[in-house]
Amino acid sequence: MRSNKKIAVVIPCYRVSRHIKEVILSIPAFVDHILVVDDACPEYSGAIADEIGEQRVRVIFHEKNKGVGGAVISGFLKAVELGCDIVIKMDGDGQMDANQIPILILPLLAEQADYTKGNRFHDFTALKSMPKIRLLGNSVLSFVVKATSGYWNLMDPTNGFCAISYPALCELKLDKIDKGYFFETDMLIHLNLINKVVMDVPIAAIYGNEISNLRIRNVLFSFAIKAWKGLLKRIFYKYYIYDFNMASIYFLIAIPLLVFGLAFGGYRWNMGILENSENNAGTIMLAALPIILGIQFLLQAINIDISSIPKKSADSYRSDHIMSFANKKRSEKSFSS
């Protein structure tokens, strides 16, 4: 793959000593810089990467663990310093196939997207290798992230195999983005607020004997809170600060109606139980009608939000073009620099 663009790969490292060497050696020759971020790894993954002798590798050491987001941001900042045109984020656990990097960055090279994310759900055959409980969890989580970020067009928004262009990276306020496990979602929220185009790219995931450092039970509640805050933040800025349209009005009408209907209905239902009495039809309608109208207005606002996904002026770079390129590249054994 030949390009006049300077390309970097950022690899956050924490407890990936078993895989980091293989990951680095698998990165195609056309990549100019491999930025390994040792996030205070107790297994000294950064030192292992440094000992490989690969000239493109630069290791960034954190004295204290900053989380995956903090590690990636350190890599992003270094890539900006090096003047890289495209920056790719890969995990160091071997789940991502480096040979698919050309597919991932194709929309960026064609200037049809500002940010691309791998989509593991496109290839049904490849999905068979994904653990069933993980597949179900990813499906539910993907819907939550879609609603939170506003990128309803993404099928696999939680995927960490992604690439970003230099202009988009410079425009982002990296210091405001979550440094922990919420990083991927918060990236999308901030990209939506600056109206950047995000595109899905079909990528097959690799599942082997890697061990995840994320404990779902420990972060589920806090993730839900952060997602809710992120959603409110996006709606507030997008529909009341940066713009004001019919979705803004629908939200303003829907929320009070829903709150009143649910609060009044709950109150009357509770009073009916305590007093052992039935509410009359008028009281029931007084609670039900605001809820029904509120849901209708909310659906209209969501419909406008879905249609407001950032797009390039020429919305012609369809997924079938990417698939055609992907199939061609997968048939090749290697990529030339």
CSV table of C-alpha atoms in Angstrom, one decimal:
chain,number,residue,atom,x,y,z
A,1,MET,CA,0.0,0.0,0.0
A,2,ARG,CA,1.5,3.3,-1.1
A,3,SER,CA,0.5,6.7,0.3
A,4,ASN,CA,2.1,10.1,0.9
A,5,LYS,CA,0.5,10.2,4.2
A,6,LYS,CA,2.5,9.7,7.4
A,7,ILE,CA,0.8,7.0,9.4
A,8,ALA,CA,1.2,6.0,13.1
A,9,VAL,CA,-0.1,3.1,15.2
A,10,VAL,CA,-0.8,3.7,18.9
A,11,ILE,CA,-0.7,0.6,21.1
A,12,PRO,CA,-1.8,1.1,24.8
A,13,CYS,CA,-0.1,-1.6,26.9
A,14,TYR,CA,-1.2,-3.1,30.2
A,15,ARG,CA,-0.6,-6.8,31.0
A,16,VAL,CA,0.0,-7.7,27.3
A,17,SER,CA,3.6,-9.0,27.6
A,18,ARG,CA,2.6,-12.3,26.0
A,19,HIS,CA,1.3,-10.6,22.8
A,20,ILE,CA,3.0,-7.3,22.4
A,21,LYS,CA,6.0,-8.6,20.4
A,22,GLU,CA,3.8,-10.5,17.9
A,23,VAL,CA,1.5,-7.4,17.5
A,24,ILE,CA,4.4,-5.1,16.8
A,25,LEU,CA,6.0,-7.4,14.3
A,26,SER,CA,2.7,-7.9,12.4
A,27,ILE,CA,2.3,-4.1,11.7
A,28,PRO,CA,2.7,-3.5,7.9
A,29,ALA,CA,5.9,-1.7,6.6
A,30,PHE,CA,4.0,1.3,5.3
A,31,VAL,CA,3.3,2.4,8.9
A,32,ASP,CA,5.8,5.1,9.8
A,33,HIS,CA,5.6,5.1,13.6
A,34,ILE,CA,4.6,2.5,16.2
A,35,LEU,CA,3.8,4.3,19.5
A,36,VAL,CA,3.7,1.9,22.4
A,37,VAL,CA,2.3,3.3,25.6
A,38,ASP,CA,3.3,1.4,28.7
A,39,ASP,CA,0.6,2.4,31.1
A,40,ALA,CA,2.6,1.5,34.2
A,41,CYS,CA,2.3,-2.1,33.2
A,42,PRO,CA,3.4,-4.6,35.9
A,43,GLU,CA,4.6,-7.0,33.2
A,44,TYR,CA,6.9,-4.3,31.7
A,45,SER,CA,5.3,-4.6,28.3
A,46,GLY,CA,7.0,-1.4,27.2
A,47,ALA,CA,10.4,-2.7,28.0
A,48,ILE,CA,9.7,-5.8,25.9
A,49,ALA,CA,8.6,-3.7,23.0
A,50,ASP,CA,11.7,-1.6,23.3
A,51,GLU,CA,13.9,-4.7,23.2
A,52,ILE,CA,12.5,-5.9,19.9
A,53,GLY,CA,14.8,-3.6,18.0
A,54,GLU,CA,12.2,-2.3,15.6
A,55,GLN,CA,13.3,1.1,14.5
A,56,ARG,CA,9.8,2.5,14.1
A,57,VAL,CA,8.9,1.8,17.7
A,58,ARG,CA,8.8,4.6,20.3
A,59,VAL,CA,7.9,3.6,23.8
A,60,ILE,CA,6.1,6.1,26.1
A,61,PHE,CA,6.2,5.1,29.8
A,62,HIS,CA,3.6,6.2,32.4
A,63,GLU,CA,4.8,6.3,36.0
A,64,LYS,CA,1.2,5.8,37.1
A,65,ASN,CA,-1.6,3.9,35.4
A,66,LYS,CA,-3.9,6.4,33.6
A,67,GLY,CA,-6.3,3.8,32.1
A,68,VAL,CA,-6.7,2.8,28.5
A,69,GLY,CA,-8.0,6.3,27.5
A,70,GLY,CA,-5.1,8.0,29.1
A,71,ALA,CA,-2.7,5.7,27.4
A,72,VAL,CA,-4.3,6.3,24.0
A,73,ILE,CA,-4.4,10.0,24.4
A,74,SER,CA,-0.6,10.0,25.3
A,75,GLY,CA,-0.1,8.2,22.0
A,76,PHE,CA,-2.3,10.6,20.1
A,77,LEU,CA,-0.4,13.6,21.4
A,78,LYS,CA,2.9,12.0,20.4
A,79,ALA,CA,1.5,11.3,16.9
A,80,VAL,CA,0.4,14.9,16.6
A,81,GLU,CA,3.9,16.0,17.7
A,82,LEU,CA,5.4,13.8,14.9
A,83,GLY,CA,3.0,15.3,12.3
A,84,CYS,CA,1.2,12.1,11.5
A,85,ASP,CA,-1.7,12.4,9.0
A,86,ILE,CA,-3.5,9.3,10.2
A,87,VAL,CA,-3.3,7.7,13.6
A,88,ILE,CA,-4.5,4.1,14.2
A,89,LYS,CA,-5.3,2.7,17.6
A,90,MET,CA,-4.7,-1.0,18.2
A,91,ASP,CA,-4.8,-3.1,21.3
A,92,GLY,CA,-1.8,-5.0,22.4
A,93,ASP,CA,-3.5,-8.3,23.1
A,94,GLY,CA,-3.5,-9.7,19.6
A,95,GLN,CA,-7.3,-9.4,19.0
A,96,MET,CA,-6.8,-7.1,16.0
A,97,ASP,CA,-5.3,-8.1,12.7
A,98,ALA,CA,-2.7,-5.5,11.6
A,99,ASN,CA,-3.1,-6.7,8.0
A,100,GLN,CA,-6.5,-5.1,8.0
A,101,ILE,CA,-5.1,-1.6,8.6
A,102,PRO,CA,-5.3,-0.6,4.9
A,103,ILE,CA,-9.0,-1.4,4.9
A,104,LEU,CA,-9.5,0.6,8.1
A,105,ILE,CA,-7.8,3.7,6.8
A,106,LEU,CA,-9.1,3.7,3.3
A,107,PRO,CA,-12.0,6.1,4.0
A,108,LEU,CA,-9.6,8.5,5.6
A,109,LEU,CA,-7.2,8.3,2.6
A,110,ALA,CA,-10.2,9.0,0.4
A,111,GLU,CA,-11.3,11.9,2.7
A,112,GLN,CA,-14.7,10.4,3.0
A,113,ALA,CA,-14.5,10.1,6.8
A,114,ASP,CA,-12.7,11.7,9.8
A,115,TYR,CA,-12.8,8.6,12.0
A,116,THR,CA,-13.2,4.9,11.2
A,117,LYS,CA,-14.1,2.0,13.5
A,118,GLY,CA,-13.8,-1.7,12.8
A,119,ASN,CA,-17.1,-3.5,12.5
A,120,ARG,CA,-16.9,-7.1,13.8
A,121,PHE,CA,-20.6,-7.8,13.1
A,122,HIS,CA,-20.5,-7.6,9.3
A,123,ASP,CA,-19.1,-11.1,8.7
A,124,PHE,CA,-21.4,-13.7,10.0
A,125,THR,CA,-18.8,-16.5,9.7
A,126,ALA,CA,-16.3,-14.5,11.7
A,127,LEU,CA,-18.9,-13.9,14.4
A,128,LYS,CA,-19.0,-17.6,15.2
A,129,SER,CA,-15.6,-17.2,16.8
A,130,MET,CA,-16.9,-14.6,19.2
A,131,PRO,CA,-18.1,-16.0,22.6
A,132,LYS,CA,-21.9,-15.9,22.7
A,133,ILE,CA,-22.2,-14.0,26.0
A,134,ARG,CA,-19.8,-11.4,24.6
A,135,LEU,CA,-21.8,-11.2,21.4
A,136,LEU,CA,-25.0,-10.5,23.4
A,137,GLY,CA,-23.3,-8.0,25.6
A,138,ASN,CA,-21.8,-6.1,22.7
A,139,SER,CA,-25.1,-5.9,20.9
A,140,VAL,CA,-26.8,-4.3,23.9
A,141,LEU,CA,-23.9,-2.1,24.7
A,142,SER,CA,-23.7,-1.0,21.0
A,143,PHE,CA,-27.3,0.3,21.1
A,144,VAL,CA,-26.6,2.3,24.3
A,145,VAL,CA,-23.4,3.8,22.7
A,146,LYS,CA,-25.4,4.7,19.5
A,147,ALA,CA,-28.0,6.6,21.5
A,148,THR,CA,-25.4,8.3,23.7
A,149,SER,CA,-23.0,9.3,20.9
A,150,GLY,CA,-25.6,10.1,18.2
A,151,TYR,CA,-23.8,7.9,15.6
A,152,TRP,CA,-26.8,5.7,14.9
A,153,ASN,CA,-25.1,4.4,11.7
A,154,LEU,CA,-22.4,2.5,13.6
A,155,MET,CA,-23.0,-1.2,14.0
A,156,ASP,CA,-20.0,-1.8,16.3
A,157,PRO,CA,-19.3,1.5,18.1
A,158,THR,CA,-17.6,-0.2,21.1
A,159,ASN,CA,-14.8,-1.7,18.8
A,160,GLY,CA,-11.4,-0.4,19.8
A,161,PHE,CA,-9.8,-0.9,16.4
A,162,CYS,CA,-10.1,2.6,15.0
A,163,ALA,CA,-8.3,5.3,13.0
A,164,ILE,CA,-8.5,9.1,13.0
A,165,SER,CA,-7.3,11.9,10.7
A,166,TYR,CA,-4.9,14.6,11.8
A,167,PRO,CA,-7.4,17.5,11.4
A,168,ALA,CA,-10.0,15.7,13.5
A,169,LEU,CA,-7.4,14.8,16.2
A,170,CYS,CA,-6.2,18.4,16.4
A,171,GLU,CA,-9.8,19.7,16.7
A,172,LEU,CA,-10.7,17.3,19.6
A,173,LYS,CA,-10.2,18.5,23.2
A,174,LEU,CA,-8.3,15.5,24.3
A,175,ASP,CA,-8.0,16.7,27.9
A,176,LYS,CA,-11.8,16.6,28.2
A,177,ILE,CA,-12.1,13.0,27.0
A,178,ASP,CA,-12.6,10.2,29.6
A,179,LYS,CA,-9.3,8.5,30.5
A,180,GLY,CA,-10.8,5.1,31.5
A,181,TYR,CA,-12.9,2.4,29.9
A,182,PHE,CA,-15.5,5.0,28.8
A,183,PHE,CA,-12.9,6.4,26.4
A,184,GLU,CA,-14.3,4.9,23.2
A,185,THR,CA,-17.8,6.2,23.8
A,186,ASP,CA,-16.6,9.6,25.0
A,187,MET,CA,-14.5,9.9,21.8
A,188,LEU,CA,-17.6,9.4,19.7
A,189,ILE,CA,-19.6,12.0,21.8
A,190,HIS,CA,-16.8,14.6,21.3
A,191,LEU,CA,-16.5,13.8,17.6
A,192,ASN,CA,-20.3,14.3,17.2
A,193,LEU,CA,-20.1,17.6,18.9
A,194,ILE,CA,-17.6,18.9,16.3
A,195,ASN,CA,-19.6,17.3,13.5
A,196,LYS,CA,-17.0,14.8,12.3
A,197,VAL,CA,-17.9,11.9,10.0
A,198,VAL,CA,-17.5,8.4,11.5
A,199,MET,CA,-17.7,5.3,9.3
A,200,ASP,CA,-17.9,1.6,9.9
A,201,VAL,CA,-15.4,-0.6,8.2
A,202,PRO,CA,-15.8,-4.4,8.1
A,203,ILE,CA,-13.1,-6.0,10.2
A,204,ALA,CA,-12.9,-9.5,11.5
A,205,ALA,CA,-12.0,-9.9,15.2
A,206,ILE,CA,-9.5,-12.4,16.5
A,207,TYR,CA,-10.3,-14.3,19.7
A,208,GLY,CA,-7.7,-16.4,21.3
A,209,ASN,CA,-6.3,-16.9,24.8
A,210,GLU,CA,-6.1,-13.2,25.6
A,211,ILE,CA,-7.2,-12.1,29.1
A,212,SER,CA,-9.3,-9.0,29.4
A,213,ASN,CA,-8.4,-6.5,32.2
A,214,LEU,CA,-11.9,-5.2,32.3
A,215,ARG,CA,-14.3,-6.5,35.0
A,216,ILE,CA,-17.8,-5.9,33.8
A,217,ARG,CA,-19.5,-6.1,37.2
A,218,ASN,CA,-17.1,-3.4,38.5
A,219,VAL,CA,-17.8,-0.9,35.8
A,220,LEU,CA,-21.5,-1.6,34.8
A,221,PHE,CA,-23.1,0.9,37.1
A,222,SER,CA,-20.5,3.7,36.6
A,223,PHE,CA,-20.7,3.1,32.8
A,224,ALA,CA,-24.5,3.6,32.9
A,225,ILE,CA,-24.0,6.9,34.8
A,226,LYS,CA,-21.4,8.2,32.4
A,227,ALA,CA,-23.5,7.2,29.4
A,228,TRP,CA,-26.5,9.1,30.8
A,229,LYS,CA,-24.3,12.2,31.5
A,230,GLY,CA,-22.8,11.9,28.0
A,231,LEU,CA,-26.2,11.7,26.4
A,232,LEU,CA,-27.5,14.8,28.3
A,233,LYS,CA,-24.3,16.7,27.4
A,234,ARG,CA,-24.5,15.9,23.7
A,235,ILE,CA,-28.2,16.9,23.5
A,236,PHE,CA,-27.6,20.1,25.4
A,237,TYR,CA,-24.7,21.2,23.3
A,238,LYS,CA,-25.9,20.0,20.0
A,239,TYR,CA,-29.5,21.1,20.2
A,240,TYR,CA,-29.4,24.1,22.5
A,241,ILE,CA,-25.9,25.7,22.2
A,242,TYR,CA,-24.6,24.9,18.7
A,243,ASP,CA,-28.0,24.7,17.1
A,244,PHE,CA,-31.7,25.1,17.8
A,245,ASN,CA,-34.2,23.2,15.6
A,246,MET,CA,-37.4,21.1,15.8
A,247,ALA,CA,-35.6,18.4,17.8
A,248,SER,CA,-34.8,21.1,20.4
A,249,ILE,CA,-38.5,21.9,20.6
A,250,TYR,CA,-39.6,18.3,20.7
A,251,PHE,CA,-37.2,17.6,23.6
A,252,LEU,CA,-38.5,20.6,25.5
A,253,ILE,CA,-42.1,19.4,25.1
A,254,ALA,CA,-41.5,15.7,25.6
A,255,ILE,CA,-39.5,15.7,28.8
A,256,PRO,CA,-42.0,17.8,30.9
A,257,LEU,CA,-45.0,15.7,29.6
A,258,LEU,CA,-43.3,12.4,30.5
A,259,VAL,CA,-42.2,13.6,33.9
A,260,PHE,CA,-45.7,14.9,34.7
A,261,GLY,CA,-47.5,11.9,33.4
A,262,LEU,CA,-45.2,9.4,35.2
A,263,ALA,CA,-45.1,11.3,38.4
A,264,PHE,CA,-48.9,12.0,38.5
A,265,GLY,CA,-49.7,8.5,37.4
A,266,GLY,CA,-47.4,7.0,40.0
A,267,TYR,CA,-48.8,9.1,42.7
A,268,ARG,CA,-52.5,8.3,41.9
A,269,TRP,CA,-51.6,4.6,41.6
A,270,ASN,CA,-50.0,4.6,45.0
A,271,MET,CA,-52.9,6.5,46.5
A,272,GLY,CA,-55.3,4.0,45.0
A,273,ILE,CA,-53.4,1.2,46.8
A,274,LEU,CA,-53.3,3.0,50.1
A,275,GLU,CA,-56.9,4.0,50.0
A,276,ASN,CA,-58.1,0.8,48.4
A,277,SER,CA,-60.0,2.8,45.8
A,278,GLU,CA,-60.1,3.0,42.0
A,279,ASN,CA,-59.1,6.0,40.0
A,280,ASN,CA,-61.8,7.3,37.6
A,281,ALA,CA,-61.3,7.5,33.9
A,282,GLY,CA,-60.6,11.2,33.9
A,283,THR,CA,-57.7,10.7,36.4
A,284,ILE,CA,-56.3,7.8,34.4
A,285,MET,CA,-56.4,9.9,31.1
A,286,LEU,CA,-54.8,12.8,32.9
A,287,ALA,CA,-51.8,10.6,33.6
A,288,ALA,CA,-51.8,8.5,30.4
A,289,LEU,CA,-52.3,11.3,27.8
A,290,PRO,CA,-49.1,13.3,28.7
A,291,ILE,CA,-47.1,10.0,28.6
A,292,ILE,CA,-48.5,9.1,25.2
A,293,LEU,CA,-47.9,12.6,23.8
A,294,GLY,CA,-44.4,12.7,25.5
A,295,ILE,CA,-43.4,9.4,23.9
A,296,GLN,CA,-44.6,10.7,20.4
A,297,PHE,CA,-42.6,13.9,20.7
A,298,LEU,CA,-39.6,12.0,22.0
A,299,LEU,CA,-39.7,9.7,19.0
A,300,GLN,CA,-39.9,12.6,16.7
A,301,ALA,CA,-36.8,14.1,18.3
A,302,ILE,CA,-35.0,10.8,18.0
A,303,ASN,CA,-35.9,10.6,14.4
A,304,ILE,CA,-34.4,14.0,13.8
A,305,ASP,CA,-31.3,13.0,15.8
A,306,ILE,CA,-30.9,9.9,13.6
A,307,SER,CA,-31.1,12.0,10.4
A,308,SER,CA,-28.6,14.5,11.8
A,309,ILE,CA,-25.6,12.0,11.7
A,310,PRO,CA,-22.6,14.0,10.4
A,311,LYS,CA,-22.0,13.3,6.7
A,312,LYS,CA,-19.6,14.4,4.1
A,313,SER,CA,-21.0,16.7,1.4
A,314,ALA,CA,-20.6,13.8,-1.1
A,315,ASP,CA,-22.3,10.9,0.7
A,316,SER,CA,-21.3,8.4,-2.0
A,317,TYR,CA,-18.6,6.3,-0.3
A,318,ARG,CA,-20.7,3.4,0.5
A,319,SER,CA,-19.8,0.3,2.5
A,320,ASP,CA,-19.8,-1.8,-0.7
A,321,HIS,CA,-16.8,0.1,-2.0
A,322,ILE,CA,-15.0,-0.7,1.3
A,323,MET,CA,-16.1,-4.4,1.1
A,324,SER,CA,-14.7,-4.6,-2.5
A,325,PHE,CA,-11.4,-3.2,-1.4
A,326,ALA,CA,-11.4,-5.4,1.7
A,327,ASN,CA,-12.0,-8.6,-0.3
A,328,LYS,CA,-9.3,-7.7,-2.6
A,329,LYS,CA,-6.8,-7.0,0.1
A,330,ARG,CA,-7.6,-10.2,2.1
A,331,SER,CA,-6.7,-12.2,-1.0
A,332,GLU,CA,-3.2,-10.7,-0.9
A,333,LYS,CA,-0.5,-12.3,1.3
A,334,SER,CA,1.2,-9.0,2.1
A,335,PHE,CA,1.2,-5.3,1.6
A,336,SER,CA,4.1,-3.4,0.1
A,337,SER,CA,5.2,-0.1,1.5
